[in-house]
Amino acid sequence: MARGKDGQRGAGRITLTQVAQLAGVSRSAASFALNGRTDLRISEETSERVRRAAEELGYSPNATAKTLRTGKSGTVALVSDFVGTTSVANAMVRGALQTLRDADTLLYTVDTQGDPELESRFLQNLRSRDIDGFLYASMFTRTVAVPALVRGAPFVLLNCVSEGSDATAVVPDEFAAGETAAAALLSAGHRGDIWFVGDFPSGFTGGVEWHGWRPLALSERLEGIEATLAAAGTSLAGRVPIDNDWDIANGRDGVARLLGSGVTPSALICVNDAVAVGAYHALQHAGLRVPDDISVIAFDGSPLTAAVVPTLTSVALPHQELGRLAAQLLVDEVATTAVHRVPMSLSRGASVAAPATTR
Amino acid sequence: MARGKDGQRGAGRITLTQVAQLAGVSRSAASFALNGRTDLRISEETSERVRRAAEELGYSPNATAKTLRTGKSGTVALVSDFVGTTSVANAMVRGALQTLRDADTLLYTVDTQGDPELESRFLQNLRSRDIDGFLYASMFTRTVAVPALVRGAPFVLLNCVSEGSDATAVVPDEFAAGETAAAALLSAGHRGDIWFVGDFPSGFTGGVEWHGWRPLALSERLEGIEATLAAAGTSLAGRVPIDNDWDIANGRDGVARLLGSGVTPSALICVNDAVAVGAYHALQHAGLRVPDDISVIAFDGSPLTAAVVPTLTSVALPHQELGRLAAQLLVDEVATTAVHRVPMSLSRGASVAAPATTR
DNA sequence: CTGAAAGCGCTTACAG
DNA sequence: CTGAAAGCGCTTACAG
């Protein structure tokens, strides 16, 4: 993992000496001014000049040097065994950890909570420690703007792609996942009356910003579904828009609305497992049985699939493999701008059967 | 966050110079030998002497100095927005992050996967970076042996307690949680035929090692339950032992066995949500309705509670508050050996009702 | 192999 | 305020 194009030391990294020079003061004075120390009784005017110089040069202190000198790093570590959990995030971390372990590299995880200001502080800190590389990851598959600080070191996007498609990225193959879901229904004998549950609320389309984010899964899954249905001479009977969160309540409400409108689907393809669980609830409430009356298939392959009766058939996200591959690409310094798509496999439950009409 | 008793610089930290002295070689030679470089054509015998000296002194290189000199840190960072997920682990991280943010401290997370060798490598690396403090956390509440490397800096145990109770720790109040669960059933009118699902398999007791770990939740929850029932003049009708994993299948099998033995409980207290979901399945299979025929209550307050019909009543783990408090104690340098117990609150679903016999 | 030295970028006590 | 200096712990080119 050598330094990236923009990651060379010295190439651009501003030091305190340079700030002092520009401000026309001693290094000591610059240090005192920047750290807001008053021992030296530096005039406010001088302090201001130093701060402006630092600002102008884009100075950011080297945390490694500071730590070496002071014996304090300003950081705390949380050490845990969390990865054991079956969580989306943890599976990605687990995959990356395995690969990096073989490469004798440790993995620090930081969580920005999706907050740009916190992210920026973390990135500054990490860069100032001469981190060898970044895995820039997203909770759910979407398009991101890669921060300049990340671009300054080798990096691989994990579960997201860059705006200009100008970076190495690893994402699930959502199109193929859509194909897989549709094919599962087709091979069970379904042809018509297949509904998709989880479209954007009206006014939104898959291609635009949504919730401040730009998810990829929805549009690509839909394309895969439609392509496969079209090849079999059919198409979706319709799409049920639901609210933002793609949670259980959204799924229940959406399907209740669908059933209330007099439609009797043969099968439901739900945008994720939680929505499918909500669909179960609405179906049960309407006295419909899964899969006897209606088949249900979803995406994600989360623990929810085992919580319902009958168990839910779902096209599983390959989180661990995403982490593994992204780490491998980082270690291997593969410097393409390719988007690597990892296959999603069908996790078979008992929620898909032959359509009621054929029995 | 000052350095802990054993954390002072210089006090004990061995440097390369000391290794070289003990081995009777130059610092250059020591460096070359330890890094396995051959440029200098150091004899195998000398190398061996250096390695022995390093070993004897317990030398571990200072990563900060090394990074400063070489511009490489040997680490990679995974930057993400994972914390948004509703996962046990992430809630703890989120809580800690919030507190530390106010204290202007960043949080690095490392995951050891429960592997002692990987943990040791991480701890070495973190200590060598002069990390200001540790949150030592466990996935589930248990007794841990705190590594010496952690003790070398200020630290707080998160969701675990130390073997000798000689460290500041933050854990859920499991005893009170047991009381809460029992009280919920009592106030719904249940008196007898209350069964506990999730006892250790026979041969194990709550006090001893289990699965290589020593969980606290089970024994303390049971004590709280029994204490509250006793105060109401009753007691558990029995305990259903289940297999190790405390997952959905374990719960289903355990309850199926119980029902198969001819018992008809009035209420079930399940050791966690997953086991309760399994209980639902077994009850449904037996034609019993929740809560009309049997009430069910559990512990954890996970997303599974919303996935089932009726929604599950559960005593919720206060993960975020655990993280928040632990971070606060770390920042405040509270140097007691106190175990702080955080209350668990009742998350009301629709799975508890009056006993069938009273209606 | 040795030994003295430079240098990574910072903070800080010191004499002026 | 300045300015020269030391020092954190390492790596590494250099002359012997």
Coordinates of C-alpha atoms (C1' of nucleotides) in Angstrom, one line a residue, chain D:
Chain D
dC1 C1' 7.7 38.9 21.8
dT2 C1' 12.5 36.5 19.2
dG3 C1' 15.7 32.8 18.4
dA4 C1' 18.3 29.1 19.2
dA5 C1' 17.9 24.7 21.3
dA6 C1' 16.5 20.3 23.2
dG7 C1' 14.0 16.4 22.9
dC8 C1' 10.0 12.9 21.9
dG9 C1' 11.8 7.7 19.5
dC10 C1' 12.6 6.2 15.6
dT11 C1' 15.2 5.1 10.6
dT12 C1' 18.8 5.5 7.6
dA13 C1' 22.6 7.4 4.8
dC14 C1' 27.4 8.0 5.7
dA15 C1' 32.3 7.6 6.9
dG16 C1' 35.0 4.6 9.1

